PDB file of C-alpha atoms in Angstrom:
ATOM      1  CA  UNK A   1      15.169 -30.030 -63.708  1.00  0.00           C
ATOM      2  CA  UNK A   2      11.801 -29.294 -62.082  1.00  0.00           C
ATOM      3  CA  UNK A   3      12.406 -26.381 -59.952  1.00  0.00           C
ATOM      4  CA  UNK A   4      11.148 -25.939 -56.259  1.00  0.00           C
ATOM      5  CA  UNK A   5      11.346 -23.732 -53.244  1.00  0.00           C
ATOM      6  CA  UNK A   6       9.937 -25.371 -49.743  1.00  0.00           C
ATOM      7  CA  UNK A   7      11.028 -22.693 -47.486  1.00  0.00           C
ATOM      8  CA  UNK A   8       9.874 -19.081 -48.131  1.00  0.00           C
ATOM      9  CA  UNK A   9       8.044 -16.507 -45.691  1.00  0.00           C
ATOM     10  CA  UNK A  10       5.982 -13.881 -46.628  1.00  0.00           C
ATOM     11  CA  UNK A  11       4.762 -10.423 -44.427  1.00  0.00           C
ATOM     12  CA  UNK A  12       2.579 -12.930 -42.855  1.00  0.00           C
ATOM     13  CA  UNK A  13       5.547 -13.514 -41.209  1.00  0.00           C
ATOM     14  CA  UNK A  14       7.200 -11.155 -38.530  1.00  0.00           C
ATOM     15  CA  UNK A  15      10.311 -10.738 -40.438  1.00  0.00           C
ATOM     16  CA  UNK A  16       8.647 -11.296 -43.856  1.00  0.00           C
ATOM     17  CA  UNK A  17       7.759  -7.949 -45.938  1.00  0.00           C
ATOM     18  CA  UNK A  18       6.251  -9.049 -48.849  1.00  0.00           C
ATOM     19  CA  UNK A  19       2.910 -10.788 -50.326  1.00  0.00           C
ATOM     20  CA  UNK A  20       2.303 -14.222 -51.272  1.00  0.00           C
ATOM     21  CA  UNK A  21       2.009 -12.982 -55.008  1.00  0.00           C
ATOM     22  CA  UNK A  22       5.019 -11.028 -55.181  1.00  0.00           C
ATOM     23  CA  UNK A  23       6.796 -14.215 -53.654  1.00  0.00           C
ATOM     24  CA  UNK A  24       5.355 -16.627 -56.457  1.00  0.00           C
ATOM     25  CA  UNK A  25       5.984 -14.383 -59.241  1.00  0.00           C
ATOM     26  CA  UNK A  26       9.914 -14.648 -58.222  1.00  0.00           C
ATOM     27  CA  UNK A  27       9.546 -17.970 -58.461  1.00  0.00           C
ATOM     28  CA  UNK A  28       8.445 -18.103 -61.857  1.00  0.00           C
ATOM     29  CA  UNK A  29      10.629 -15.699 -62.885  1.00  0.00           C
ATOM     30  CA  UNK A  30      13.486 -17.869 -62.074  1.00  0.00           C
ATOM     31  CA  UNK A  31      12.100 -20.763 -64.005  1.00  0.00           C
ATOM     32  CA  UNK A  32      10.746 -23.003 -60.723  1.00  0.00           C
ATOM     33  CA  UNK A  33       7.734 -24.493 -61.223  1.00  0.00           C
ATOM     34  CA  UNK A  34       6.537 -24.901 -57.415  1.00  0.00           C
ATOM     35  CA  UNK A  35       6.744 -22.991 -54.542  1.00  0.00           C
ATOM     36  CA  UNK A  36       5.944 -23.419 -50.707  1.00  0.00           C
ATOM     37  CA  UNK A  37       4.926 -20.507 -48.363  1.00  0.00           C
ATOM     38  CA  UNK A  38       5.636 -21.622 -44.784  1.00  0.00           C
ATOM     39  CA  UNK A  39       5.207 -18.926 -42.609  1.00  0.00           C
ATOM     40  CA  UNK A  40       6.312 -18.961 -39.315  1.00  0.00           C
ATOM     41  CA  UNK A  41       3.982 -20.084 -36.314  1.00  0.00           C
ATOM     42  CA  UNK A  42       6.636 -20.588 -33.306  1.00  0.00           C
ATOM     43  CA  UNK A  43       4.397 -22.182 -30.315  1.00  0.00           C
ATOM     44  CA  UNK A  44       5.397 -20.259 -27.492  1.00  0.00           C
ATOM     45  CA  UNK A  45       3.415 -18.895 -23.861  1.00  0.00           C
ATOM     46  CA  UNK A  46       4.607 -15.318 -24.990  1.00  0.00           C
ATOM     47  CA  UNK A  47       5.475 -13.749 -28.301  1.00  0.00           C
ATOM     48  CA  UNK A  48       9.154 -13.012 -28.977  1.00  0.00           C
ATOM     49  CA  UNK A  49       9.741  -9.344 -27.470  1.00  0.00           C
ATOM     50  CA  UNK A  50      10.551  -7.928 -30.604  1.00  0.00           C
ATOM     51  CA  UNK A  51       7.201  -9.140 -32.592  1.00  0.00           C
ATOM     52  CA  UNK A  52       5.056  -8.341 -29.211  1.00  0.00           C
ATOM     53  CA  UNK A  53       2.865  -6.494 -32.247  1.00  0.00           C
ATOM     54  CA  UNK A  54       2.718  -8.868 -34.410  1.00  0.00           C
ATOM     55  CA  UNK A  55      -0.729 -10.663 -35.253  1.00  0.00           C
ATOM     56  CA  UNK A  56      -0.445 -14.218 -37.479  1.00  0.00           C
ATOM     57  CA  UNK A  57      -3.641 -13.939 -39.502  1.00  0.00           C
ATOM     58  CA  UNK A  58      -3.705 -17.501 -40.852  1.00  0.00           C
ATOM     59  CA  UNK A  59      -6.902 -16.791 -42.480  1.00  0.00           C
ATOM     60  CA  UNK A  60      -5.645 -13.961 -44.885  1.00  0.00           C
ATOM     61  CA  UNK A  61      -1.935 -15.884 -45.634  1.00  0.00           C
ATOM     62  CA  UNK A  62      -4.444 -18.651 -47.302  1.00  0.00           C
ATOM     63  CA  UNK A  63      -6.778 -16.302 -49.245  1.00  0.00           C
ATOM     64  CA  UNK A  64      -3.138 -14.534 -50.545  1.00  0.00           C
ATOM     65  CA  UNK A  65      -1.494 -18.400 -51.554  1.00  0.00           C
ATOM     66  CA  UNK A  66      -5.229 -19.498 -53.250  1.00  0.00           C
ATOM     67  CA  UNK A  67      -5.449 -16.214 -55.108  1.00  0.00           C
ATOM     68  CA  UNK A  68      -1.355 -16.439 -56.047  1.00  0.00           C
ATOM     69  CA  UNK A  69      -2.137 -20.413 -57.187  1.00  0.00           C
ATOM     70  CA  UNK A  70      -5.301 -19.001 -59.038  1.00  0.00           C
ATOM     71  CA  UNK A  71      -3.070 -16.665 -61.150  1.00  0.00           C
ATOM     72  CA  UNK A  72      -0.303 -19.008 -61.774  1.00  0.00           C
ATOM     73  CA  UNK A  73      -1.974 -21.915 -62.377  1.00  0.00           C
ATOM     74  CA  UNK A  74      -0.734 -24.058 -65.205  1.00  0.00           C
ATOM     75  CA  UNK A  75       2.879 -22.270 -64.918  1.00  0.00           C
ATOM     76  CA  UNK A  76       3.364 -22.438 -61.221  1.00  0.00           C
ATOM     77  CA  UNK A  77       2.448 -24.406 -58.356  1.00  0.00           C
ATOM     78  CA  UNK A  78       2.048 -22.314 -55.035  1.00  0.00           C
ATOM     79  CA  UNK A  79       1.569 -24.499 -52.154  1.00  0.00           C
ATOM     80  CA  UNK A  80      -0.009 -23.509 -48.448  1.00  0.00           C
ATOM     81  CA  UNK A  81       2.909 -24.908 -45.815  1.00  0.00           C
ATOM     82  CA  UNK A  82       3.335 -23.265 -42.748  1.00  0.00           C
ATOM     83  CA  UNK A  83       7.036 -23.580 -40.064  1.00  0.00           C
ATOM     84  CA  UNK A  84       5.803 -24.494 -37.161  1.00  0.00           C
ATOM     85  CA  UNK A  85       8.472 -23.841 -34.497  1.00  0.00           C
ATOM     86  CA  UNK A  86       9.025 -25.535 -31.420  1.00  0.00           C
ATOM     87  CA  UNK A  87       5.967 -27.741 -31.409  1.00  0.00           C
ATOM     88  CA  UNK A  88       6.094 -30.025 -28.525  1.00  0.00           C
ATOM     89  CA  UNK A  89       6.356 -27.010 -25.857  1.00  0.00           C
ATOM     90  CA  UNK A  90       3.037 -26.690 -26.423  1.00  0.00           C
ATOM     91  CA  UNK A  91       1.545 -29.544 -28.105  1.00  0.00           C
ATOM     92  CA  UNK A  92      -2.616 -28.704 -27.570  1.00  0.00           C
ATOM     93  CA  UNK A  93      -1.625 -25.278 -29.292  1.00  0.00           C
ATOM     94  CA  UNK A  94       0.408 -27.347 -32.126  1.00  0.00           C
ATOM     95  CA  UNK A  95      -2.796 -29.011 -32.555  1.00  0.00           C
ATOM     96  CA  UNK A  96      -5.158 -26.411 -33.003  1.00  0.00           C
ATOM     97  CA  UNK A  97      -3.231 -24.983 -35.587  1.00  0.00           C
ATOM     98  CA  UNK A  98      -2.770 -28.264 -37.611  1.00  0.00           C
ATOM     99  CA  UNK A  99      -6.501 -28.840 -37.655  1.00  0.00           C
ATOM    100  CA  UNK A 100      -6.925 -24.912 -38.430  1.00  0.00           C
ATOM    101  CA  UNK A 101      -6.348 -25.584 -42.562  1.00  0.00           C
ATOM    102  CA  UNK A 102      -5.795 -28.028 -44.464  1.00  0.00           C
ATOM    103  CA  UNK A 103      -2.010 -27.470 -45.587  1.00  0.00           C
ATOM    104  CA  UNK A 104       0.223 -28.833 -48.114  1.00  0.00           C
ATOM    105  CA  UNK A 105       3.902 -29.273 -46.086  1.00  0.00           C
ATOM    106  CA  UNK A 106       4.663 -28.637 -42.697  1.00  0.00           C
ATOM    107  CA  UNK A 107       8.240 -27.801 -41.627  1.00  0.00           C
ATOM    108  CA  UNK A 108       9.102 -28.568 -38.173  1.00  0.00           C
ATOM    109  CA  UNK A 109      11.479 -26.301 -36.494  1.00  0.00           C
ATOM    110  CA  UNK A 110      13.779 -25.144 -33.394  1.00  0.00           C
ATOM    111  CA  UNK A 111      14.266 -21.625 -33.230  1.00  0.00           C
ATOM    112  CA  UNK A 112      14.695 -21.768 -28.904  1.00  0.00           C
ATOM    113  CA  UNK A 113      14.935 -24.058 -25.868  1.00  0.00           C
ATOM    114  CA  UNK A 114      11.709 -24.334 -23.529  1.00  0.00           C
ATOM    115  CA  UNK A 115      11.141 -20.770 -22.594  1.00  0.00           C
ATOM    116  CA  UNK A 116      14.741 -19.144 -23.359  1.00  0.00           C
ATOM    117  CA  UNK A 117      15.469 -16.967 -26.439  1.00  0.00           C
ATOM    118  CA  UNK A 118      15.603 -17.311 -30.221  1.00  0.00           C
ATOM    119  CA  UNK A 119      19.278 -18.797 -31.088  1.00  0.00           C
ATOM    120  CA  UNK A 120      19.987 -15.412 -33.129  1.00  0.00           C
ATOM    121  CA  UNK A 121      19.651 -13.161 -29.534  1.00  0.00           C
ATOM    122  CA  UNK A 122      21.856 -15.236 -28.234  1.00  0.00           C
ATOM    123  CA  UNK A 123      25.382 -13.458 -27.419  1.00  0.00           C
ATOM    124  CA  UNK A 124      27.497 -16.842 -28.122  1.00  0.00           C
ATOM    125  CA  UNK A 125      30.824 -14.998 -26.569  1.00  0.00           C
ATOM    126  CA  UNK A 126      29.532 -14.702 -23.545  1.00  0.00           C
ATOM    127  CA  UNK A 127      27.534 -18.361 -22.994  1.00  0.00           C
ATOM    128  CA  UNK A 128      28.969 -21.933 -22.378  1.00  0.00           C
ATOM    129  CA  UNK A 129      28.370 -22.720 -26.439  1.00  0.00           C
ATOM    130  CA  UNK A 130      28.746 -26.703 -25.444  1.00  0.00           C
ATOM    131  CA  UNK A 131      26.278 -26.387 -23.056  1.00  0.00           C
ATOM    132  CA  UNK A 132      23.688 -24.827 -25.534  1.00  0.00           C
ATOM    133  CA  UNK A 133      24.339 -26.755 -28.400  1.00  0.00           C
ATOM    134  CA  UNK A 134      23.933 -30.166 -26.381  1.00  0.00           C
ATOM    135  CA  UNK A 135      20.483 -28.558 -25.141  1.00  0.00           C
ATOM    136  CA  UNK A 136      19.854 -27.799 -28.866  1.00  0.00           C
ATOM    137  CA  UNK A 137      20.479 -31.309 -29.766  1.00  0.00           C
ATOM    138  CA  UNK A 138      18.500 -32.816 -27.284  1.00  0.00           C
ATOM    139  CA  UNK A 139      15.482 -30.351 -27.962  1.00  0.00           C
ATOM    140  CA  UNK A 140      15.637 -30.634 -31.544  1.00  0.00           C
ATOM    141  CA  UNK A 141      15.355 -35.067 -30.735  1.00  0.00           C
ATOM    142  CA  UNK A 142      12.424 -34.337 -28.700  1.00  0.00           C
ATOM    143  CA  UNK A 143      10.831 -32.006 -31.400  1.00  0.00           C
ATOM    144  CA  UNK A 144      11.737 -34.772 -34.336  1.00  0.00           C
ATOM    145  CA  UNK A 145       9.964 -37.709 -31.981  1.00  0.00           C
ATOM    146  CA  UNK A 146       6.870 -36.051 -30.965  1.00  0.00           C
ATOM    147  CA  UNK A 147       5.271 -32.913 -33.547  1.00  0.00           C
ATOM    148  CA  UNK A 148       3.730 -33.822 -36.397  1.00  0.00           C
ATOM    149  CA  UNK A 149       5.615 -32.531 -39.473  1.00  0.00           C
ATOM    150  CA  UNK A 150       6.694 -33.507 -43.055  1.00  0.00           C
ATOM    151  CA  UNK A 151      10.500 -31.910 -42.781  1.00  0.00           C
ATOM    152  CA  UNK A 152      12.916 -31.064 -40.134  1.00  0.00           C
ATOM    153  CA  UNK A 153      13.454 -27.641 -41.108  1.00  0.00           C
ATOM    154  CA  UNK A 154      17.672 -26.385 -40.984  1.00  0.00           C
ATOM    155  CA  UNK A 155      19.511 -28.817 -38.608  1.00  0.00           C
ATOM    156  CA  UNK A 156      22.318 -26.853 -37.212  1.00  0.00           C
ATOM    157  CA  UNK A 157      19.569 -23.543 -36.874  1.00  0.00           C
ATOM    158  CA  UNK A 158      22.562 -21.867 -33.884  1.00  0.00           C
ATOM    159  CA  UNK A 159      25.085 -22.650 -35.878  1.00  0.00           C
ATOM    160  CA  UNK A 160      24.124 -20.069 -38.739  1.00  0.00           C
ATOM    161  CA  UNK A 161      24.652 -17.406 -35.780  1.00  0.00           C
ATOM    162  CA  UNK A 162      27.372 -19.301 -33.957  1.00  0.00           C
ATOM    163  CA  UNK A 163      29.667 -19.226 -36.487  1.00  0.00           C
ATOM    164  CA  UNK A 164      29.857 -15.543 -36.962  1.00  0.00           C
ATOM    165  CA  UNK A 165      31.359 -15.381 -33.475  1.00  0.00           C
ATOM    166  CA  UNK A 166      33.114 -18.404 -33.087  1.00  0.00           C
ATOM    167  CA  UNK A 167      34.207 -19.319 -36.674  1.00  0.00           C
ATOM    168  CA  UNK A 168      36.463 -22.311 -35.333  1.00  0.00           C
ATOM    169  CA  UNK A 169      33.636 -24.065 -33.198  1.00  0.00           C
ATOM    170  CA  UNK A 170      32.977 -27.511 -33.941  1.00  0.00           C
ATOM    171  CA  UNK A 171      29.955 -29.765 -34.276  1.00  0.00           C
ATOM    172  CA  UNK A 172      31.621 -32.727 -34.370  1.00  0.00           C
ATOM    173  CA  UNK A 173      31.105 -33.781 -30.631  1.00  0.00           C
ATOM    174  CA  UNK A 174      27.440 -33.696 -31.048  1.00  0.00           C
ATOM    175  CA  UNK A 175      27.167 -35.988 -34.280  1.00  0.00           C
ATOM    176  CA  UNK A 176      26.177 -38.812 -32.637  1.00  0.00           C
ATOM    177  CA  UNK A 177      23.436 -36.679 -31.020  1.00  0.00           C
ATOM    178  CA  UNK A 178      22.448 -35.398 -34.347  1.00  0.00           C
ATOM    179  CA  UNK A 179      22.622 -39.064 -35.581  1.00  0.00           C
ATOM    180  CA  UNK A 180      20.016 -39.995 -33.141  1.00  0.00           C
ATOM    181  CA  UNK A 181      17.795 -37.161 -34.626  1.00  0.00           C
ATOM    182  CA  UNK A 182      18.230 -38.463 -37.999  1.00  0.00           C
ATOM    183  CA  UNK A 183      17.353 -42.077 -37.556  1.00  0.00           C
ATOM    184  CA  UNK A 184      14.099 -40.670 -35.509  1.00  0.00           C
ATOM    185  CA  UNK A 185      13.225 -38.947 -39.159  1.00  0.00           C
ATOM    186  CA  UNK A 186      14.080 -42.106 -40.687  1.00  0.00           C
ATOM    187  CA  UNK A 187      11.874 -44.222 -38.429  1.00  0.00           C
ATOM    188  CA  UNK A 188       9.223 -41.688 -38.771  1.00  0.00           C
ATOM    189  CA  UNK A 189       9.712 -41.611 -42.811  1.00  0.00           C
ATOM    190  CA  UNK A 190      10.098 -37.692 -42.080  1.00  0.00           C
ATOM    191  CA  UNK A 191      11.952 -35.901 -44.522  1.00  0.00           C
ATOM    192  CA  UNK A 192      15.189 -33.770 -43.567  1.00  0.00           C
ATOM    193  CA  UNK A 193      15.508 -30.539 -45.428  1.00  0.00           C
ATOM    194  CA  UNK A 194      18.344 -29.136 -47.116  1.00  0.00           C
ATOM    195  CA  UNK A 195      18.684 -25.324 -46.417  1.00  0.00           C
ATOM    196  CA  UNK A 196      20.190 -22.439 -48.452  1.00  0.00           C
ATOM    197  CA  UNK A 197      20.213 -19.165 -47.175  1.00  0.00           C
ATOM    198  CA  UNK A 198      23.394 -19.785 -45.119  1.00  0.00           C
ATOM    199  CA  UNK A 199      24.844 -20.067 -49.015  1.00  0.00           C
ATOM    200  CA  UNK A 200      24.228 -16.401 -49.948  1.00  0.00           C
ATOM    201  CA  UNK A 201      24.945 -14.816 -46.699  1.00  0.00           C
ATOM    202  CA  UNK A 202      28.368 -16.166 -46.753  1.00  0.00           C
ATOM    203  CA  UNK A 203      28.605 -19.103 -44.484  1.00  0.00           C
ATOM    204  CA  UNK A 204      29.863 -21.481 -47.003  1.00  0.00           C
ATOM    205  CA  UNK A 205      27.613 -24.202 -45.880  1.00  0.00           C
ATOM    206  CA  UNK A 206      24.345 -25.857 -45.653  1.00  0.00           C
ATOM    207  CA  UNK A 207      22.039 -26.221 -42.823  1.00  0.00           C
ATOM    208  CA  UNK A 208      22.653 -29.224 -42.413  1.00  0.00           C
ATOM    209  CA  UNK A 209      26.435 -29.073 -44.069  1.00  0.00           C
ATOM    210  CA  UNK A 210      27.904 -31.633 -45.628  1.00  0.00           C
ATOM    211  CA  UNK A 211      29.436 -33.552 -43.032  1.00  0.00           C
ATOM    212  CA  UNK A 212      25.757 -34.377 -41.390  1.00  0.00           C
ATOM    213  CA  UNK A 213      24.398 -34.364 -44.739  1.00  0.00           C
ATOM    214  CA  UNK A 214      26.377 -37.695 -45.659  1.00  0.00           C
ATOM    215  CA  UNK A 215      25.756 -39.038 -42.195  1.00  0.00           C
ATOM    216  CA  UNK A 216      22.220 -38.460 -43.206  1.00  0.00           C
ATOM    217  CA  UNK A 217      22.367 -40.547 -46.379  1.00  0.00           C
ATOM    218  CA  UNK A 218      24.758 -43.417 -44.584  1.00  0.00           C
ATOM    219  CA  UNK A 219      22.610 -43.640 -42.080  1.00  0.00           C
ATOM    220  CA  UNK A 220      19.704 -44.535 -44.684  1.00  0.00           C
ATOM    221  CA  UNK A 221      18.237 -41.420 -44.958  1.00  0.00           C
ATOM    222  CA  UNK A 222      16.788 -40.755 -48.592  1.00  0.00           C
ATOM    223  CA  UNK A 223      13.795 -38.093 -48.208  1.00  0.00           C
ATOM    224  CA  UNK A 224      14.915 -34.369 -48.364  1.00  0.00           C
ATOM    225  CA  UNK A 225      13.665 -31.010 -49.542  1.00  0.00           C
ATOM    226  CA  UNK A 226      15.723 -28.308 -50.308  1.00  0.00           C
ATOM    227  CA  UNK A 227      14.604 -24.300 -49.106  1.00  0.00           C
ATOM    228  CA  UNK A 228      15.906 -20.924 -49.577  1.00  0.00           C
ATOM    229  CA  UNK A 229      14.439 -19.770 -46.732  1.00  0.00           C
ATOM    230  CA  UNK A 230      13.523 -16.891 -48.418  1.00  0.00           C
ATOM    231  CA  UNK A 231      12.228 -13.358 -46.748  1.00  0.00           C
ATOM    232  CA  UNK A 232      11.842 -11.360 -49.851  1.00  0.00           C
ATOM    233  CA  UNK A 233      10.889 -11.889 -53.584  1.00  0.00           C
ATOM    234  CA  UNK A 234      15.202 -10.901 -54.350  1.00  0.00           C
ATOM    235  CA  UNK A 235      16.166 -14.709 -52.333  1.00  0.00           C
ATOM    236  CA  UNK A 236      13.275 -17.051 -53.782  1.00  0.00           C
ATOM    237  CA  UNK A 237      15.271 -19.864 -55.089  1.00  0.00           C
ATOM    238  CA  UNK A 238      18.254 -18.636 -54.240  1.00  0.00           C
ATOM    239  CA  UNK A 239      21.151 -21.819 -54.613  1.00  0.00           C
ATOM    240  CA  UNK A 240      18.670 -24.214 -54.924  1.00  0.00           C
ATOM    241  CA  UNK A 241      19.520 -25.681 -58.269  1.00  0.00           C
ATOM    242  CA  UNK A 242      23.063 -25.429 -56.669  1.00  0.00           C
ATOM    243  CA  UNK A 243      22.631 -27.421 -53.903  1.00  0.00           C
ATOM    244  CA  UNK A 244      20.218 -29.865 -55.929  1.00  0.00           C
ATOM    245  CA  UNK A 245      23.354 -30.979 -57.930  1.00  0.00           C
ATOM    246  CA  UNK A 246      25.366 -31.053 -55.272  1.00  0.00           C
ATOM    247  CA  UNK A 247      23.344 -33.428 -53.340  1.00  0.00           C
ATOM    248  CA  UNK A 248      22.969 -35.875 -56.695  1.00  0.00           C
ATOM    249  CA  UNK A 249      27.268 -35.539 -56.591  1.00  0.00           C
ATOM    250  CA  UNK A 250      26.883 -36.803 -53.322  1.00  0.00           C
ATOM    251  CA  UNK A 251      24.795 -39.778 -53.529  1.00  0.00           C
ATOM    252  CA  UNK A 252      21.394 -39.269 -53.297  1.00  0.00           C
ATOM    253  CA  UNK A 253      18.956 -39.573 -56.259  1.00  0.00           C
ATOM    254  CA  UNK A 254      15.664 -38.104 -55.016  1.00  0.00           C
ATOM    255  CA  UNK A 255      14.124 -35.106 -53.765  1.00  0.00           C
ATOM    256  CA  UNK A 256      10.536 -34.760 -51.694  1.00  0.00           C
ATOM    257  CA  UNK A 257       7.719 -32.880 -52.778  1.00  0.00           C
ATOM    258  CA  UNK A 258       4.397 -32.953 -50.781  1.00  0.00           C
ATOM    259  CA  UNK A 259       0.309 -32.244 -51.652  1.00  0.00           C
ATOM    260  CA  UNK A 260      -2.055 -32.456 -49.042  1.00  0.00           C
ATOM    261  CA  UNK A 261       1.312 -33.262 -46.922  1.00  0.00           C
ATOM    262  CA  UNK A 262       1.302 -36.861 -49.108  1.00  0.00           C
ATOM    263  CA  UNK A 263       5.272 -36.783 -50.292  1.00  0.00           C
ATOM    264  CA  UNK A 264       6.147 -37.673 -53.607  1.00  0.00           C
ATOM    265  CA  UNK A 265       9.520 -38.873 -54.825  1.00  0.00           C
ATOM    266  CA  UNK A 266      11.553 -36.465 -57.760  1.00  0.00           C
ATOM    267  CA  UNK A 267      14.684 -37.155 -59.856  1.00  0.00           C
ATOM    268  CA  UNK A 268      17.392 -34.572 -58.367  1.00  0.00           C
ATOM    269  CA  UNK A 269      18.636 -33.685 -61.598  1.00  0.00           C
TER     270      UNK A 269
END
């Protein structure tokens, strides 16, 4: 099985601690042969509160993936992606980034509504949660129709947060909203990705889980990547062979791997 992570964040991240080296070596490590550091870039008028001090230096994050790709090359693959959050708020800044370097694999991402706070601030016991996830869903279709990407990054983002309040809340009124979403990707021939970390912190699902996952595939979706999601060097990889078979047992036969943001077609398994 050939091995590989498209979601991991190093410190060039604001809640990332380590370097793009220490990140790769995991990889290897745990017998992957590719790996994709996509930072986060969230398009916003004003930084998130709690990174106010943060500075993205774009410039460094490439000369840390080139020298990690340098090292490993011929064992592992390490890729330049970035996350790029919430693109169509601001879509002259989504540009200038794009054109910035020339990267491998772009996720696109919803991590807030227009000028309201990150999904994990939010205090769900206290907020109308069907009013914020049918904002969610009709953000996250204007994000899928309009930014330039190669993956919709975690479908479902609030619900990783959601659920730890509200364990019995339900997507299943907003599926045909999330359908909508998906057959934009399709159109689009953007890929959906598969993500893990919900796996080891306990959720017992998949961003997207299952339930949209199949939708996805009976819909006549086919291109997905799969991500850990990773923070730290300890969760590179983490369930991703896992959720690989998995996603073979349920129908599909291929997973999407990108150069130059040109996908390529894999055997799952």
């Amino acid at each position: 099985m050939y091995l590989c992570d498209y979601h991991t964040h190093t410190h060039a991240s604001p809640d990332g601690n380590s370097p793009a080296e220490e990140m790769a070596n995991a990889a290897l490590e745990r017998g992957f042969s590719e790996i994709v550091i996509t930072d986060h870039f969230d398009v916003a008028e004003e930084p998130i509160p709690e990174y106010a001090d943060f500075v993205f230096d774009l410039p460094k994050l490439k000369r840390e993936v080139e020298e990690a790709a340098e090292k490993y090359r011929g064992r592992l693959k390490v890729k330049l992606g970035i996350e790029l959050g919430q693109g169509h708020h601001i879509p002259e800044m989504t540009r200038e980034l794009l054109e910035s370097a020339e990267f491998d694999f772009v996720l696109g991402s919803l991590h807030n509504a227009f000028r309201k706070r990150d999904y994990y601030f939010i205090p769900y016991r206290e907020i109308d949660c069907d009013a914020l996830i049918s904002e969610y869903v009709e953000e996250l279709y204007e994000m899928v129709k309009t930014v330039d990407f190669d993956s919709a990054a975690h479908l479902t983002y609030p619900l990783r947060y959601l659920k730890r309040e509200l364990p019995e809340f339900s997507l299943r009124p907003y599926y045909d909203g999330f359908a909508q979403v998906m057959r934009v990707l399709i159109e689009r021939g953007k890929a959906m990705e598969v993500n893990t970390s919900t796996l080891r912190k306990g959720a017992g699902f998949t961003m997207p889980p299952d339930e949209l996952i199949q939708l996805y595939r009976e819909l006549g979706g086919e291109l997905l990547t799969v991500g850990s999601d990773a923070h730290a060097p300890e969760d590179v990889g983490a369930d991703v062979a896992e959720v690989r078979r998995h996603l073979s047992e349920l129908g599909f036969r291929y997973l999407t791997v990108y150069e130059r943001r040109k996908p390529k077609c894999i055997p799952l398994i």
